[in-house]
CSV table of C-alpha atoms and ligand atoms in Angstrom, one decimal:
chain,number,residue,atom,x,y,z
D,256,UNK,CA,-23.2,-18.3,-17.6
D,257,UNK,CA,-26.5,-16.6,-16.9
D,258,UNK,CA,-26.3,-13.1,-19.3
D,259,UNK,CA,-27.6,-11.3,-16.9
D,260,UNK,CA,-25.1,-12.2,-14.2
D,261,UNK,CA,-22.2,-11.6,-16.9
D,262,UNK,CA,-23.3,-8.4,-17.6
D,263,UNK,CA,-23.5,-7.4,-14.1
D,264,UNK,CA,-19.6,-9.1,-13.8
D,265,UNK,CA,-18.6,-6.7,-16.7
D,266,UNK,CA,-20.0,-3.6,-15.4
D,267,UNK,CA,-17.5,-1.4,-14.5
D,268,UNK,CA,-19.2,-0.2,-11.1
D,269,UNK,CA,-22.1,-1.5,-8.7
D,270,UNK,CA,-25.4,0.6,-7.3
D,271,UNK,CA,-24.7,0.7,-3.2
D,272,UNK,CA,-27.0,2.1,-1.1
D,273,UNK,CA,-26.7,5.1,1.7
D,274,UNK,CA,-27.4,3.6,5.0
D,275,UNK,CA,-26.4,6.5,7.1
D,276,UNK,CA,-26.3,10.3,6.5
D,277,UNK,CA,-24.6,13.0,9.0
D,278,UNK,CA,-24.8,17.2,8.2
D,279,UNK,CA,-22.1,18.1,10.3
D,280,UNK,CA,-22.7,22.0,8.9
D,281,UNK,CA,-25.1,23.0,5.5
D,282,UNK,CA,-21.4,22.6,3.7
D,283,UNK,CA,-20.3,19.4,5.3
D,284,UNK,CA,-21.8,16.1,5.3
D,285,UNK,CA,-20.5,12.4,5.9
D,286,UNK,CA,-22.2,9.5,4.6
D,287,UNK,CA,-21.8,5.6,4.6
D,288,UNK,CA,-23.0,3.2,1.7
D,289,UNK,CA,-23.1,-0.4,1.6
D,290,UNK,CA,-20.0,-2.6,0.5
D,291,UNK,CA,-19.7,-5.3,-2.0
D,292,UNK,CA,-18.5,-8.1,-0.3
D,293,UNK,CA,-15.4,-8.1,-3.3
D,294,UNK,CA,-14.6,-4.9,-3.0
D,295,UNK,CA,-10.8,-4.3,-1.4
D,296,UNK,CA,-8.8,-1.2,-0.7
D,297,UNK,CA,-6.2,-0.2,1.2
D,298,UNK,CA,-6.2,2.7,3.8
D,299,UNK,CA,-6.1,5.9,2.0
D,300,UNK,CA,-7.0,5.0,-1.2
D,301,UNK,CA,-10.1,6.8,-2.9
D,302,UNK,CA,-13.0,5.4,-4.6
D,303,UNK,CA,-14.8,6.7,-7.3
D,304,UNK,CA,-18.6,7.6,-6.6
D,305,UNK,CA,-21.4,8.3,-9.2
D,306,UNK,CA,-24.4,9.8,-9.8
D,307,UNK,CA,-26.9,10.0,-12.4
D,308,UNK,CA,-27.5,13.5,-13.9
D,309,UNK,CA,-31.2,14.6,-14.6
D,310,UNK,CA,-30.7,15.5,-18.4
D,311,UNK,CA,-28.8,11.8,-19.0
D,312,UNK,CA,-25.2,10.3,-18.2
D,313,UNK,CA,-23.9,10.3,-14.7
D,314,UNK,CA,-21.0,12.4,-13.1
D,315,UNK,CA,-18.0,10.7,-11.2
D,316,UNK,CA,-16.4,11.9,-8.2
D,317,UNK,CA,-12.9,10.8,-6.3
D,318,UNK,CA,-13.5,10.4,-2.5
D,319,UNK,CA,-11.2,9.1,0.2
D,320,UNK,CA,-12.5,6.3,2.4
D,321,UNK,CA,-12.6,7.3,5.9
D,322,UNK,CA,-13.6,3.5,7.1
D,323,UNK,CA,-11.6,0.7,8.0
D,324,UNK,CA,-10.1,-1.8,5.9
D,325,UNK,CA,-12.1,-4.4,7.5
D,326,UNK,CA,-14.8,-2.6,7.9
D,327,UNK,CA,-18.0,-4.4,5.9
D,328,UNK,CA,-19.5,-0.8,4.9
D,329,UNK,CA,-17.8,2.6,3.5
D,330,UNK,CA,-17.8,5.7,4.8
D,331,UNK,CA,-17.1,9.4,3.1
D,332,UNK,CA,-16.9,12.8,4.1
D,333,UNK,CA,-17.9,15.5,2.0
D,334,UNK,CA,-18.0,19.0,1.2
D,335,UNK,CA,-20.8,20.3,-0.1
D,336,UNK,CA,-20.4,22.6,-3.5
D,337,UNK,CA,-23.8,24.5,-4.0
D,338,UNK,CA,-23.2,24.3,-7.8
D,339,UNK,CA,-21.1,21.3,-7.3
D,340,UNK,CA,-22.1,18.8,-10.2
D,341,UNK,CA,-21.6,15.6,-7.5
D,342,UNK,CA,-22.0,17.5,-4.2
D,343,UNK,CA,-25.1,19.2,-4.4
D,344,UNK,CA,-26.8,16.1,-5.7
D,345,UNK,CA,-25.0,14.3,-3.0
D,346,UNK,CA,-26.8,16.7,-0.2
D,347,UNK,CA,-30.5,16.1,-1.1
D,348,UNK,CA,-30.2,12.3,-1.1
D,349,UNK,CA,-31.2,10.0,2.2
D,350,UNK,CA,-30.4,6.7,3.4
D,351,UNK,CA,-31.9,4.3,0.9
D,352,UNK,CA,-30.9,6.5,-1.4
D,353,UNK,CA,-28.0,5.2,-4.0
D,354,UNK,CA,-25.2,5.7,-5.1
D,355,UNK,CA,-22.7,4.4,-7.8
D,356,UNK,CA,-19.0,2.7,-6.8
D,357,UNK,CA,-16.5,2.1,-9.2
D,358,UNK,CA,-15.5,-1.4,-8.4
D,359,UNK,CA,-11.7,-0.5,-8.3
D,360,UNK,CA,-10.1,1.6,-5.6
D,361,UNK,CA,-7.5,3.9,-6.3
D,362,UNK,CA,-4.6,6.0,-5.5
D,363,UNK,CA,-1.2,5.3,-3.6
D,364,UNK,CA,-1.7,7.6,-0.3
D,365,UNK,CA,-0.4,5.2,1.9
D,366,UNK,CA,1.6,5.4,5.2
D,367,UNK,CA,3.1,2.4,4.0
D,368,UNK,CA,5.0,4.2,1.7
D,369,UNK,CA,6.9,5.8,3.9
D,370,UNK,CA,10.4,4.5,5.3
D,371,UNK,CA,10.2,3.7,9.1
D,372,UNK,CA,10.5,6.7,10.9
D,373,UNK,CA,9.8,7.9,14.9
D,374,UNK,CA,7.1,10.6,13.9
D,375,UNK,CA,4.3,10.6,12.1
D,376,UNK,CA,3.1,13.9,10.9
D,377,UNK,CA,-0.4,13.8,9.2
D,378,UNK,CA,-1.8,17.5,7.9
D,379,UNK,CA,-5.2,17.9,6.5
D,380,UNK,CA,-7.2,21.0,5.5
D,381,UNK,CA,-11.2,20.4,5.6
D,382,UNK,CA,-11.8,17.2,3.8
D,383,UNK,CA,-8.4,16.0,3.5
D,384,UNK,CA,-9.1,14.5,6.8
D,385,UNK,CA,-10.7,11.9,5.7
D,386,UNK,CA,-8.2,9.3,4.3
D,387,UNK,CA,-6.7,9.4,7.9
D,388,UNK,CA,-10.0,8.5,9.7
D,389,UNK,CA,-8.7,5.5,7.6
D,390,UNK,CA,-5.4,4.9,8.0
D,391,UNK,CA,-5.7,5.7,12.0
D,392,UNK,CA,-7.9,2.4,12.0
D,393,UNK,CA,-5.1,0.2,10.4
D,394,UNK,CA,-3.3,-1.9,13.9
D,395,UNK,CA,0.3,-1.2,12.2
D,396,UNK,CA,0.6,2.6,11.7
D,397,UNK,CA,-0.2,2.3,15.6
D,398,UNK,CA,2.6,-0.2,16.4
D,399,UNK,CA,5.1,1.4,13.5
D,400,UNK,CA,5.4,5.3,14.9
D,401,UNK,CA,5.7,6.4,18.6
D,402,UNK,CA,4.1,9.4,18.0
D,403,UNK,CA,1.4,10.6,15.8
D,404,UNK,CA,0.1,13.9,15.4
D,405,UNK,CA,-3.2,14.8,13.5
D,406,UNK,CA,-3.6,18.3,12.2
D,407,UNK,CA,-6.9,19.7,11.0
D,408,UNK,CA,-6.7,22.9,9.8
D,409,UNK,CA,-10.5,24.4,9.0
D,410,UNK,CA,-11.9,27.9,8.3
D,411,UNK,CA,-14.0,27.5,11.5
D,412,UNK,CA,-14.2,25.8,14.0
D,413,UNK,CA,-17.7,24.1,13.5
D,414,UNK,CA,-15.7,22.4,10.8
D,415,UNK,CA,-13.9,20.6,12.9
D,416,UNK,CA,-15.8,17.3,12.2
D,417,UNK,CA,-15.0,13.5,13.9
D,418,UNK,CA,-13.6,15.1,17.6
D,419,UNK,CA,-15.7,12.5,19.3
D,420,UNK,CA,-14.5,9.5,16.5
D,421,UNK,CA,-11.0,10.9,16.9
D,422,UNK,CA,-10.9,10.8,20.8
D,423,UNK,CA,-12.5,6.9,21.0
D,424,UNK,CA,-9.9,5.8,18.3
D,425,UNK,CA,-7.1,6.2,21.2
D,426,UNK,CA,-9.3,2.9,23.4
D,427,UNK,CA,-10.0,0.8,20.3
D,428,UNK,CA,-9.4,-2.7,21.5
D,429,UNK,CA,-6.8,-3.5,18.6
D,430,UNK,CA,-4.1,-1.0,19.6
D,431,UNK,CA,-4.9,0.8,22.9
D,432,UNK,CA,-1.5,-0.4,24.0
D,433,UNK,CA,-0.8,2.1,21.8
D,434,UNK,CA,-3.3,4.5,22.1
D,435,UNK,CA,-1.5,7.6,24.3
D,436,UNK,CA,0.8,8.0,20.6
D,437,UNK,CA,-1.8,9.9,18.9
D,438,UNK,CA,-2.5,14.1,19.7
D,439,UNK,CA,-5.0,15.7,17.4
D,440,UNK,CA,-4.2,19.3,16.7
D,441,UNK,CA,-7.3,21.7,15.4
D,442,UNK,CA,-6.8,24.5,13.9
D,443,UNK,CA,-9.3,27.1,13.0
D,444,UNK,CA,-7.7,29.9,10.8
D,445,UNK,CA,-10.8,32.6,11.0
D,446,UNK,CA,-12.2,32.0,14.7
D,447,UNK,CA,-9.4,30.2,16.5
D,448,UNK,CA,-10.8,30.6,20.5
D,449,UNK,CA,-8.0,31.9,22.7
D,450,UNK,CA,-5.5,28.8,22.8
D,451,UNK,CA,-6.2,27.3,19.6
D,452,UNK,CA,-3.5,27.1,16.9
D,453,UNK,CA,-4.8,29.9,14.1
D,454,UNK,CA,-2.9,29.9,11.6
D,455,UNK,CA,-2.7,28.2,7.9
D,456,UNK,CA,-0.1,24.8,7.8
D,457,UNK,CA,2.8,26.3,6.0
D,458,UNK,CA,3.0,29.4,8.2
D,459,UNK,CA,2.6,26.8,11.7
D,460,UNK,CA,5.8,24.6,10.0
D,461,UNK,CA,7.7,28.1,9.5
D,462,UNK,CA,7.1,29.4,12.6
D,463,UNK,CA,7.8,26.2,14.6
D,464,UNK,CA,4.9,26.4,16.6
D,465,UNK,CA,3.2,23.1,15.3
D,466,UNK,CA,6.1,21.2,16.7
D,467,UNK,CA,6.3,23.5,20.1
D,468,UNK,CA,2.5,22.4,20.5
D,469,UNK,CA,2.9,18.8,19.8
D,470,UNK,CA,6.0,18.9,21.5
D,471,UNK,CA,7.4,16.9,18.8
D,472,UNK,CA,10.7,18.4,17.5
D,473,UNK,CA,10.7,17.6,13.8
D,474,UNK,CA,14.2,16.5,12.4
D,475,UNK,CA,14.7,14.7,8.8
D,476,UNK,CA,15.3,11.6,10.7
D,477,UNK,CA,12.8,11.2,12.6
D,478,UNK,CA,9.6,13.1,11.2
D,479,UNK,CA,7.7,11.6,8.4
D,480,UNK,CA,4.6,13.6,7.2
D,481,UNK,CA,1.4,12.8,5.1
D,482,UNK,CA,-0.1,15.8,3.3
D,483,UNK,CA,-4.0,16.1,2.1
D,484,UNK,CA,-6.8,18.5,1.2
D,485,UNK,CA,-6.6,22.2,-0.5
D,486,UNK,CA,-4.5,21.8,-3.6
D,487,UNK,CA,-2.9,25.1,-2.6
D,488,UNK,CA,-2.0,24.3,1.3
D,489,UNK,CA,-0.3,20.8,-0.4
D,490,UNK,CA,1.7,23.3,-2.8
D,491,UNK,CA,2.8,25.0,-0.2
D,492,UNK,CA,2.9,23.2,2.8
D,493,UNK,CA,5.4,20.4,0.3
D,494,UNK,CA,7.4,23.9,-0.4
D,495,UNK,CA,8.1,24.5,3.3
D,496,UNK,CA,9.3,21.3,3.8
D,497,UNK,CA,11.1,21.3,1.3
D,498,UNK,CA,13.0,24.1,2.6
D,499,UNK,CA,13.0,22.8,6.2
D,500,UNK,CA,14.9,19.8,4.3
D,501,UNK,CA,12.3,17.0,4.4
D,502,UNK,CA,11.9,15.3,0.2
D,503,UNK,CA,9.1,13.1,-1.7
D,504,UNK,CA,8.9,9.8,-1.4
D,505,UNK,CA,9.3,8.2,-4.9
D,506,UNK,CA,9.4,4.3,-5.6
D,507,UNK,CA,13.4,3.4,-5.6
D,508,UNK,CA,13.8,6.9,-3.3
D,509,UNK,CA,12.5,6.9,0.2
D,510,UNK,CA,12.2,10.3,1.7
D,511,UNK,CA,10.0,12.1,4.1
D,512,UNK,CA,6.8,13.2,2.7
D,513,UNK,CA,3.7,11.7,0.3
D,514,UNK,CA,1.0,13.9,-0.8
D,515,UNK,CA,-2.8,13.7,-2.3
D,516,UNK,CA,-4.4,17.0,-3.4
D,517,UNK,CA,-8.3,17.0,-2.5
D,518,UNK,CA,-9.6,17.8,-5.8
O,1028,LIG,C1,-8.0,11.9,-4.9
O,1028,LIG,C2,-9.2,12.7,-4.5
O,1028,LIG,C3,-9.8,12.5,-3.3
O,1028,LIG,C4,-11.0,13.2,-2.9
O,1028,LIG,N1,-11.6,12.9,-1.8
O,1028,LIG,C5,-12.6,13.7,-1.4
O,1028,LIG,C6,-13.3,13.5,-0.1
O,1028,LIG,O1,-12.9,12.6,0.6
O,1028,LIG,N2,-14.3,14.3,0.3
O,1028,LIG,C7,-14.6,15.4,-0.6
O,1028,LIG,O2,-15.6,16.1,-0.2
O,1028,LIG,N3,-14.1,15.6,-1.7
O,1028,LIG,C8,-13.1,14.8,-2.1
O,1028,LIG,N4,-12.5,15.0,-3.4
O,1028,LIG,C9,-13.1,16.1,-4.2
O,1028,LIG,C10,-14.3,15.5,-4.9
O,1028,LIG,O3,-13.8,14.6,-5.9
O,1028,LIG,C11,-15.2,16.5,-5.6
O,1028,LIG,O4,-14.5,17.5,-6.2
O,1028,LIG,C12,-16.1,17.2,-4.5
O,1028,LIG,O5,-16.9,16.3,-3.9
O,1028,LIG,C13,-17.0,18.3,-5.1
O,1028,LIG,O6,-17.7,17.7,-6.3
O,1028,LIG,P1,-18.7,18.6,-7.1
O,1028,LIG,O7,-18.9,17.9,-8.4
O,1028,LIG,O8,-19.8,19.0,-6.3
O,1028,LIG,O9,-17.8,19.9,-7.4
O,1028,LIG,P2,-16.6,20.0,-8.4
O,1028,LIG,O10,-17.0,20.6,-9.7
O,1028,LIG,O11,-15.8,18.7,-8.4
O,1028,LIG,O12,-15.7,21.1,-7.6
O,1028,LIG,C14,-16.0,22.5,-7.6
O,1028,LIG,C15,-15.1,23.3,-6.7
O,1028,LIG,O13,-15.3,23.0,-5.4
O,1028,LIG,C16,-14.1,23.1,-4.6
O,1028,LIG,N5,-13.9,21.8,-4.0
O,1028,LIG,C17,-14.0,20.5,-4.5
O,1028,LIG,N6,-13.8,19.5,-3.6
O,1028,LIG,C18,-13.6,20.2,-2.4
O,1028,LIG,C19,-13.3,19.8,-1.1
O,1028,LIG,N7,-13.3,18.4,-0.8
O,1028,LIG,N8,-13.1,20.7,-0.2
O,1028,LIG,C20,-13.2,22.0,-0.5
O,1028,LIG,N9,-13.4,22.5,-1.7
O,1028,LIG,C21,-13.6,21.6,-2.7
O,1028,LIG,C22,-13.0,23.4,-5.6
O,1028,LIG,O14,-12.8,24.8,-5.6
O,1028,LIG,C23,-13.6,22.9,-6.9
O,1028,LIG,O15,-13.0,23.6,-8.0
O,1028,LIG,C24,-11.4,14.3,-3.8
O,1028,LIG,C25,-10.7,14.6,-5.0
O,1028,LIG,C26,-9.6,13.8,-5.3
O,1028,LIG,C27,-8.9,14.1,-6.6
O,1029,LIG,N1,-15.9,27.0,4.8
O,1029,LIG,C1,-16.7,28.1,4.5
O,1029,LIG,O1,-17.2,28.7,5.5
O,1029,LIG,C2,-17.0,28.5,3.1
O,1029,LIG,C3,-17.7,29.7,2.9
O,1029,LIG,C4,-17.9,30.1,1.6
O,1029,LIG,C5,-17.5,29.4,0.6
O,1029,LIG,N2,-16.8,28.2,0.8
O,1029,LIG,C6,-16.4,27.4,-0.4
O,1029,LIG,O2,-16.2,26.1,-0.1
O,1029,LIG,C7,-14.9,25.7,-0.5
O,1029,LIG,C8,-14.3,24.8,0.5
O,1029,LIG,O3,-14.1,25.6,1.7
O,1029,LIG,P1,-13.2,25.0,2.9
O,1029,LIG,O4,-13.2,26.0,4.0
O,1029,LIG,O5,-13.7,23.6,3.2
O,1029,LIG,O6,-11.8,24.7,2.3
O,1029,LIG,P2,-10.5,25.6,2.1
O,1029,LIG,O7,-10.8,26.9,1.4
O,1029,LIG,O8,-9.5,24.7,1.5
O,1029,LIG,O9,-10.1,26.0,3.6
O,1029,LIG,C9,-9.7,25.0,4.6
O,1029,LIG,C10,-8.5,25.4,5.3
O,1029,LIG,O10,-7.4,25.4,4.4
O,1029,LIG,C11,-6.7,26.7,4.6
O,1029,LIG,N3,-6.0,27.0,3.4
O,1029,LIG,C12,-6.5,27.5,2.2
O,1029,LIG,N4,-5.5,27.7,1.3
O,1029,LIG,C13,-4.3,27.4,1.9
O,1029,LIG,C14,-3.0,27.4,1.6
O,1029,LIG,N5,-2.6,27.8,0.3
O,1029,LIG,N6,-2.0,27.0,2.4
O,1029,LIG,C15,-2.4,26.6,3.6
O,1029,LIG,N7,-3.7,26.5,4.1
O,1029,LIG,C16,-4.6,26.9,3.2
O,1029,LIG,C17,-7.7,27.7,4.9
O,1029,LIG,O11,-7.2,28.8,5.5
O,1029,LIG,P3,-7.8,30.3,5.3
O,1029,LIG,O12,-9.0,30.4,6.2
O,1029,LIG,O13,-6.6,31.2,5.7
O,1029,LIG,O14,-8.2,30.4,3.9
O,1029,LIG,C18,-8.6,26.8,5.9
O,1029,LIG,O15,-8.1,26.9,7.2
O,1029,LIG,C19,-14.1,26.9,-0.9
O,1029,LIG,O16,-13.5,26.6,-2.2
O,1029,LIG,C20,-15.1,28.0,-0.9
O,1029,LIG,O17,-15.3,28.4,-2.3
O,1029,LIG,C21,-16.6,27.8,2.0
């Protein structure tokens, strides 16, 4: 074999490029690179980016996909860190800009890994939404749950990213038999406008007014619910559940509930 061709096989990670770049707000930005045509994931998984650092050596970073499994590019969302070792590098790039990929997707966020089920529950705070942008593109979590809710919970409102993506995903051509099942619930928990839900996950699940606004009643047979973003909100959003009587899913042990924290 050619050497240089095998070394490029053993690398652990190609060089993609940014085609696309979107500043949603100076904190939030969502970006797509090119794809290797071998590289697989499933929806929800996370890839691991790279950059390279000025003084030498390169710093890695998890991110969700938020593009389809059949999709021939990749697209993140991202928060932007001012002193954020990956993120504030991230924010001054343009397309043709680059941008490392570990050639291995990971992680096992997966709807599949949940036992069948009426209700689909998925909560996000800020970038947590973005495995779901994923998974809401995949034909069977459409055709497997007669009602999905998406919850995105944000500080503010002009974080509420992807309305227009979120809306068009009910007429995709694939599923929009199906398309009616989905409601997508904002909430904004420091400038909620008059009708908005406006307060943090946890307190919404307590409270019962999550379900009252989906009009979803949630009952351990029926509800199944995906959890992703602030490390804290997962904490505490698994603890209400817990106590509302919904459990983990672990391999051998269906239950109710899988979880990623967002960094
Ligand atoms: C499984 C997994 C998936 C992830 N997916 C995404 C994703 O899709 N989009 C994304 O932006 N980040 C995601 N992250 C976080 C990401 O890996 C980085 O931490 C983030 O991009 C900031 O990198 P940084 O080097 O600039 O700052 P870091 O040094 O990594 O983080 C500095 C601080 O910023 C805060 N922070 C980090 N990430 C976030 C975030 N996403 N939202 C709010 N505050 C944050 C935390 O307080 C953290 O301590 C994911 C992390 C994990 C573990
Ligand atoms: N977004 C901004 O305007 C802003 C401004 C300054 C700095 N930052 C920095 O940027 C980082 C990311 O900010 P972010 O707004 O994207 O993410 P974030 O702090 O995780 O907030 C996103 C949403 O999660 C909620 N939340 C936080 N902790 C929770 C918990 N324990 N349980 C349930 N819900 C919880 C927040 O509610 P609450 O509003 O009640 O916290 C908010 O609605 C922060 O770490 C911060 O240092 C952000």
């Amino acid at each position: 074999m050619d050497a240089a061709l095998e070394a490029e096989i053993q690398q652990k990670h190609t060089a993609e490029t940014i085609l696309a770049m979107r500043r949603w707000t100076d904190k939030l930005i969502s970006f797509r690179l090119t794809r290797p045509a071998a590289y697989r994931f499933a929806a929800g998984q996370f890839a691991r980016l790279g950059l390279p650092l000025e003084q030498g050596g390169q710093v890695w970073r998890a991110y969700s996909m938020c593009s389809a499994e059949h999709d021939d590019f990749l697209d993140f969302y991202s928060i932007v860190v001012p002193e954020g070792q990956f993120s504030s590098r991230l924010a001054r790039l343009q397309p043709g800009g680059q941008v490392m990929l570990d050639k291995r997707a990971m992680g096992f966020f997966q709807a599949d890994r949940l036992p069948d089920g009426r209700d689909l529950w998925l909560l996000a705070t800020g970038t947590g939404i973005a495995p779901y942008l994923s998974i809401l593109q995949q034909p069977e979590v459409w055709r497997r749950f007669e009602r999905i809710a998406l919850v995105h919970c944000v500080r503010e409102t002009a974080e509420l990213s992807f309305q227009d993506e979120i809306a068009a995903l009910r007429d995709h051509p694939l599923w929009h038999e199906h398309g009616h099942k989905l409601q997508y619930l904002p909430v904004a928990t420091r400038d909620a406008p008059a009708g908005m839900l406006g307060q943090r996950i946890p307190a919404l699940l307590d409270n019962g007014e999550l379900a009252a606004r989906a009009g979803m009643a949630m009952t351990p047979e029926h509800s199944r619910f995906m959890l992703c973003g602030n490390p804290k909100m997962v904490e505490d959003t698994h603890r209400q559940l817990m106590k509302m009587g919904y459990r983990m899913t672990r391999q051998n042990a269906p239950g109710h509930i899988v979880l990623e924290n967002g960094w």
